[in-house]
CSV table of C-alpha atoms in Angstrom, one decimal:
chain,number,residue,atom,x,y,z
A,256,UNK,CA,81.8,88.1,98.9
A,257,UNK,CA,84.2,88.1,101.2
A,258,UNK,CA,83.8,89.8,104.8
A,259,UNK,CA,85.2,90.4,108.6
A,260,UNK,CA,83.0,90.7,111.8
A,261,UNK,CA,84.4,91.7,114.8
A,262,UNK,CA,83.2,92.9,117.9
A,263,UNK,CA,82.1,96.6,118.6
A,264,UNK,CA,83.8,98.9,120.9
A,265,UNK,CA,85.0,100.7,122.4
A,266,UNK,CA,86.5,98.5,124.8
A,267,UNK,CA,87.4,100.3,128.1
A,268,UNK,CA,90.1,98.2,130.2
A,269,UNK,CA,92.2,98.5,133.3
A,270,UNK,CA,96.1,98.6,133.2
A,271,UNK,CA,97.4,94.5,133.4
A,272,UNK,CA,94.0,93.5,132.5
A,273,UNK,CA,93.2,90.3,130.0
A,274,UNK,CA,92.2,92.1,126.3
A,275,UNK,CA,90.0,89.6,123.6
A,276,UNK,CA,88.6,91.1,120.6
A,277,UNK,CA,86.8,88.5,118.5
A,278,UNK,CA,87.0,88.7,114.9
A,279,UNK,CA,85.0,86.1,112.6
A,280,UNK,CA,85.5,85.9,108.8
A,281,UNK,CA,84.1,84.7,105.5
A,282,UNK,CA,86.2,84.0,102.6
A,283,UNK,CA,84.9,81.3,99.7
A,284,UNK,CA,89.2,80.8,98.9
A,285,UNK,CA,91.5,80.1,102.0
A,286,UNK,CA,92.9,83.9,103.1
A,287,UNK,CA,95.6,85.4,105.0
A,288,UNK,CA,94.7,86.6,108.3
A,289,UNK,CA,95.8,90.2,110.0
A,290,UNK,CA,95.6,92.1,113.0
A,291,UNK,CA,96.4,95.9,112.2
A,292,UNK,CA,96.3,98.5,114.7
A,293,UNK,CA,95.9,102.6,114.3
A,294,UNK,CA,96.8,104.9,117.2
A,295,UNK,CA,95.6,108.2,117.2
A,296,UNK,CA,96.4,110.3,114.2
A,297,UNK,CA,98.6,107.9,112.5
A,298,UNK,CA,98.3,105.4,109.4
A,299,UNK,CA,98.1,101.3,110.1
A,300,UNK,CA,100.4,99.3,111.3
A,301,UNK,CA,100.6,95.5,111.0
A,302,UNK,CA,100.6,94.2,114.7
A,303,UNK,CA,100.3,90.0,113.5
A,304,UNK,CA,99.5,87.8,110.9
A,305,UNK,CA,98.8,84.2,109.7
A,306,UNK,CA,98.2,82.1,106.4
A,307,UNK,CA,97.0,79.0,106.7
A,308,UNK,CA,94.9,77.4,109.4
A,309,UNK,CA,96.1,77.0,112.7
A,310,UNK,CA,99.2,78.7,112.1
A,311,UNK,CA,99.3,81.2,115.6
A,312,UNK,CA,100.4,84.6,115.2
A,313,UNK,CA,102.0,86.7,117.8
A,314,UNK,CA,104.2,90.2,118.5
A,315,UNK,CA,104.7,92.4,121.3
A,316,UNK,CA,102.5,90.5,123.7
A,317,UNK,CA,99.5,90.2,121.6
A,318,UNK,CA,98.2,86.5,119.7
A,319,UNK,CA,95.7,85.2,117.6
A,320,UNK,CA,95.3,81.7,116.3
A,321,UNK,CA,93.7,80.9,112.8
A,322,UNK,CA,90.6,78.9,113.6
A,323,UNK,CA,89.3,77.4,109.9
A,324,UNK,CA,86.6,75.0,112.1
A,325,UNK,CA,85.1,78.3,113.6
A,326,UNK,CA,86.5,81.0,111.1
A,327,UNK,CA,88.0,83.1,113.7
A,328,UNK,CA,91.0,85.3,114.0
A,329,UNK,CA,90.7,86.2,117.8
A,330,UNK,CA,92.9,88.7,119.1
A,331,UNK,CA,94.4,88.3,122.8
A,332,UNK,CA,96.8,90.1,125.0
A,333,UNK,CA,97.6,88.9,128.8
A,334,UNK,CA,98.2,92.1,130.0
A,335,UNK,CA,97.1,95.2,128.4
A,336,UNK,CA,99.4,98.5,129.2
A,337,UNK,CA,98.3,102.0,128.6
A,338,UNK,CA,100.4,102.6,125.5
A,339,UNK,CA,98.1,99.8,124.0
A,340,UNK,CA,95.2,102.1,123.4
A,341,UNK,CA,94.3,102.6,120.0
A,342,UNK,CA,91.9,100.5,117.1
A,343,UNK,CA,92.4,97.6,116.4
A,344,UNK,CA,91.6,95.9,112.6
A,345,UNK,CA,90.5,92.8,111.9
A,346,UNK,CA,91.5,92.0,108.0
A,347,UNK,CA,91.5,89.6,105.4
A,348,UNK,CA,93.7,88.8,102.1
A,349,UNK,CA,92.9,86.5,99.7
A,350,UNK,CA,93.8,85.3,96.2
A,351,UNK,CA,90.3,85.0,95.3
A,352,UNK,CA,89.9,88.6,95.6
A,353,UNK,CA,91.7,89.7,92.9
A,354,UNK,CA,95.1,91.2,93.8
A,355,UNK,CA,95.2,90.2,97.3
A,356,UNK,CA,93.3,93.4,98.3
A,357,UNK,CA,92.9,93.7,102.0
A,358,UNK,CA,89.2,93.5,103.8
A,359,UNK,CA,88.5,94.8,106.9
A,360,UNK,CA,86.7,94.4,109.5
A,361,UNK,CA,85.0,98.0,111.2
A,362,UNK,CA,87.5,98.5,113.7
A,363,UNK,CA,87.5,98.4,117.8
A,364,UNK,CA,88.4,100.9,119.4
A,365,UNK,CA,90.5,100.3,122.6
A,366,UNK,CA,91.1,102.5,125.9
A,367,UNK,CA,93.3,101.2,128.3
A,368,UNK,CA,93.3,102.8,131.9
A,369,UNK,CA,96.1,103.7,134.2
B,104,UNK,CA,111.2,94.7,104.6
B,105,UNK,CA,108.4,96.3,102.0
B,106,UNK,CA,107.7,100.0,102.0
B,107,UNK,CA,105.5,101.9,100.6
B,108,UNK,CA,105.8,106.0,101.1
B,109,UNK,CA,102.7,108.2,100.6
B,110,UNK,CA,103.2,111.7,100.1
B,111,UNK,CA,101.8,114.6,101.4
B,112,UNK,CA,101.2,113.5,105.0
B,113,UNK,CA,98.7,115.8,105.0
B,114,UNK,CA,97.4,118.4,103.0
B,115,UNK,CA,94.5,121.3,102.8
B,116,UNK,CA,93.2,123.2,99.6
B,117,UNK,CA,90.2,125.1,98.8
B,118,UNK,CA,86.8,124.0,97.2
B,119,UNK,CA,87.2,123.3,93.7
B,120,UNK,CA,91.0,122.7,93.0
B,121,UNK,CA,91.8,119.5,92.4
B,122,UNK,CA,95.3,117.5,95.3
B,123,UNK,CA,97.1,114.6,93.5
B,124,UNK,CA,98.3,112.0,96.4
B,125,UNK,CA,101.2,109.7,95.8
B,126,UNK,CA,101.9,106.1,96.4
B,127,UNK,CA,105.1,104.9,95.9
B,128,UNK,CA,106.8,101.0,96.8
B,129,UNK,CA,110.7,102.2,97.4
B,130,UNK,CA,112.1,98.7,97.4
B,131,UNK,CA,109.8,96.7,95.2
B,132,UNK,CA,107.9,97.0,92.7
B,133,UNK,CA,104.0,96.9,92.7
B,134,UNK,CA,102.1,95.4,90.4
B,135,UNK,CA,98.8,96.0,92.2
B,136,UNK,CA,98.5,98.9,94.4
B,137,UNK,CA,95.0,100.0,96.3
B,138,UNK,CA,93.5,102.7,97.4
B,139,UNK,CA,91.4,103.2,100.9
B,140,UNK,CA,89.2,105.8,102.4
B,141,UNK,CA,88.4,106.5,105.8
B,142,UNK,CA,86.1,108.3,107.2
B,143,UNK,CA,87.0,109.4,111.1
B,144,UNK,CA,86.3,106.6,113.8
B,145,UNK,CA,85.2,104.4,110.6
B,146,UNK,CA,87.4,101.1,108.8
B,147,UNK,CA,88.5,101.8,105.4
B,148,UNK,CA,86.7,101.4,102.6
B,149,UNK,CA,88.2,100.3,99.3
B,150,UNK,CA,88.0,102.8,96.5
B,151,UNK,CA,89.7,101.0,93.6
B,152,UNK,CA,92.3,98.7,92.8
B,153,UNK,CA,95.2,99.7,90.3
B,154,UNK,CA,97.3,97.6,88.1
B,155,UNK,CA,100.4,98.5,86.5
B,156,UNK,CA,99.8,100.4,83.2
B,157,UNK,CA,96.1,99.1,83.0
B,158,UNK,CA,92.9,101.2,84.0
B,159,UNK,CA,92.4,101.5,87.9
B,160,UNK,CA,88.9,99.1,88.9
B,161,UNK,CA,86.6,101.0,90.7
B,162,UNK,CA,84.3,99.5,93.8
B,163,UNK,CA,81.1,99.8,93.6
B,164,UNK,CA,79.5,103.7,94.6
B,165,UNK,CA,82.9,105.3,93.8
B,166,UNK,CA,82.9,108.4,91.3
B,167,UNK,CA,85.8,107.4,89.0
B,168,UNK,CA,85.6,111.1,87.6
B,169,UNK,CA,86.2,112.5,90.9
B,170,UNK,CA,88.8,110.0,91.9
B,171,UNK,CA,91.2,109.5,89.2
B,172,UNK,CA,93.9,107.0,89.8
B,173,UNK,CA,97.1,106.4,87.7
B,174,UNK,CA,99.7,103.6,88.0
B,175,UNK,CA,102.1,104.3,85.4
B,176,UNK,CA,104.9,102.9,86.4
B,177,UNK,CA,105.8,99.7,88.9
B,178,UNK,CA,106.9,101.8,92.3
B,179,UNK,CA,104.4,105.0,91.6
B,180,UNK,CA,100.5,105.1,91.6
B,181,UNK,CA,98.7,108.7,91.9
B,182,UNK,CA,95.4,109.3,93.4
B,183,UNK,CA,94.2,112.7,92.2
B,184,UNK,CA,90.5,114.4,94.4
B,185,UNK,CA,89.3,116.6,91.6
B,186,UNK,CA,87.2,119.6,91.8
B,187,UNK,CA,87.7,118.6,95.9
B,188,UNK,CA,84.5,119.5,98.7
B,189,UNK,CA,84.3,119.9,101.9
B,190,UNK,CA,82.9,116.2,101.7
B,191,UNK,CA,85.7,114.6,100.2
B,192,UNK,CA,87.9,115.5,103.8
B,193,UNK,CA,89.2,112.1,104.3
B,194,UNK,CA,92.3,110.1,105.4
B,195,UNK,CA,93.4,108.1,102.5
B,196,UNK,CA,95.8,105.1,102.9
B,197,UNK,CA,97.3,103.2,99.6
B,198,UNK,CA,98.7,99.8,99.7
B,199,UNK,CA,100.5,97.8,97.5
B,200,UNK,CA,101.4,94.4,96.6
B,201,UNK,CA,103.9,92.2,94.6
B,202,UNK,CA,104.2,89.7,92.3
B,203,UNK,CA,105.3,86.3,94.0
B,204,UNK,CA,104.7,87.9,97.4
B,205,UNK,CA,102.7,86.3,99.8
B,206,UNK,CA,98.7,87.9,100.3
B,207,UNK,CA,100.3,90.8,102.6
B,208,UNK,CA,99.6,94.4,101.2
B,209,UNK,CA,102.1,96.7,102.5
B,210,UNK,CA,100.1,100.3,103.8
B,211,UNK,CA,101.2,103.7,102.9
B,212,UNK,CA,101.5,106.2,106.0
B,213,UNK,CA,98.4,107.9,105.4
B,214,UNK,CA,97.1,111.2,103.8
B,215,UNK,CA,95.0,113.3,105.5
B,216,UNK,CA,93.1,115.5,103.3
B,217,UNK,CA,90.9,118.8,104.7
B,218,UNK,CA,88.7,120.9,101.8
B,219,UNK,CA,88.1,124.3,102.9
């Protein structure tokens, strides 16, 4: 079935520093990708998204580009702040799985330093 | 855009009584809505997948006694935790999706649920 991998945390960086979390997928149909993040205490929020390959998804600083060859859904920021620290979800939708119910990945857990 | 409202935010009750969650799409209508568990510092699990006015689909290893879901209507689907344990302290998130929408399910805030 279908599945998300992405990398274990937590991931500890410094203020300005360059964030990557890699996120690989399988799907047997041809999914939407997502990028949701959780801060503390709170429910998910969609941070990105993209539906068809190579189709690049961006928002407050933060990208990832659909990568069919290499089924990946990397997330990257240029400059992580502070208020950036939280977990970050990897997820998949697809019309294969019946209803377009989401997948996700396990999570990665971020802490930015000041 | 889509939104889905979840209510109570969060909620405690004692061993044994039973908390009905709500799920409701307040500017579309739903015709599948899902249900997620998490457990703390873990993703979310799915727990079943609800269609309007047809039975809820279970995954696999879910108790569909214990977790009773009902989608009665387009904009409303109910989660109820019966006979709740300490165990069954969660966070549970609902989602929902349209017909003719694109794959995007649209989260619900969140419930937090503590059995004392």
């Amino acid at each position: 079935g279908d599945s998300v991998t992405q990398m274990e945390g937590p991931v500890t960086l410094s203020e300005e520093a360059f964030l990557t979390i890699n996120c690989t997928y399988t799907a047997t149909g041809y999914p939407s990708l997502f990028w949701y993040v959780q801060y503390p205490g709170e429910g998910l929020q969609l941070l990105l998204k993209a539906t068809k390959a190579d189709d690049k998804g961006s928002n407050k600083g933060f990208e990832a580009t659909y990568r069919k060859e290499t089924t990946s859904f990397h997330l990257e920021k240029g400059s992580v702040q502070v208020s950036d620290s939280a977990v970050y979800f990897c997820a998949l939708s697809d019309r294969n799985t019946g209803g377009f119910k989401t997948i996700f990945g396990a999570g990665t857990r971020l802490f930015v330093k000041a | 855009g889509a939104v889905v409202s979840q209510h109570p935010s969060r909620v405690i009750c004692k061993s044994g009584t039973s908390v009905k969650i709500e799920c409701r799409s307040l500017d579309f209508q739903a015709t599948t809505m899902f249900w997620y568990r998490q457990f703390p510092k873990q993703s979310l699990m799915l727990m079943a997948t609800s269609n309007e006015g047809s039975k809820a689909t279970y995954e696999q290893g879910v108790e569909k006694d214990k977790f009773l879901i009902n989608h009665a209507s387009l904009t409303l689907s109910t989660l109820t935790v019966t006979s709740a344990h300490p165990e069954d302290s969660s966070f549970y998130i609902c989602s929902a999706t349209f017909m003719g929408g694109n794959t995007e399910a649209f989260f619900g805030q969140g419930t937090r649920l503590t059995v004392v």
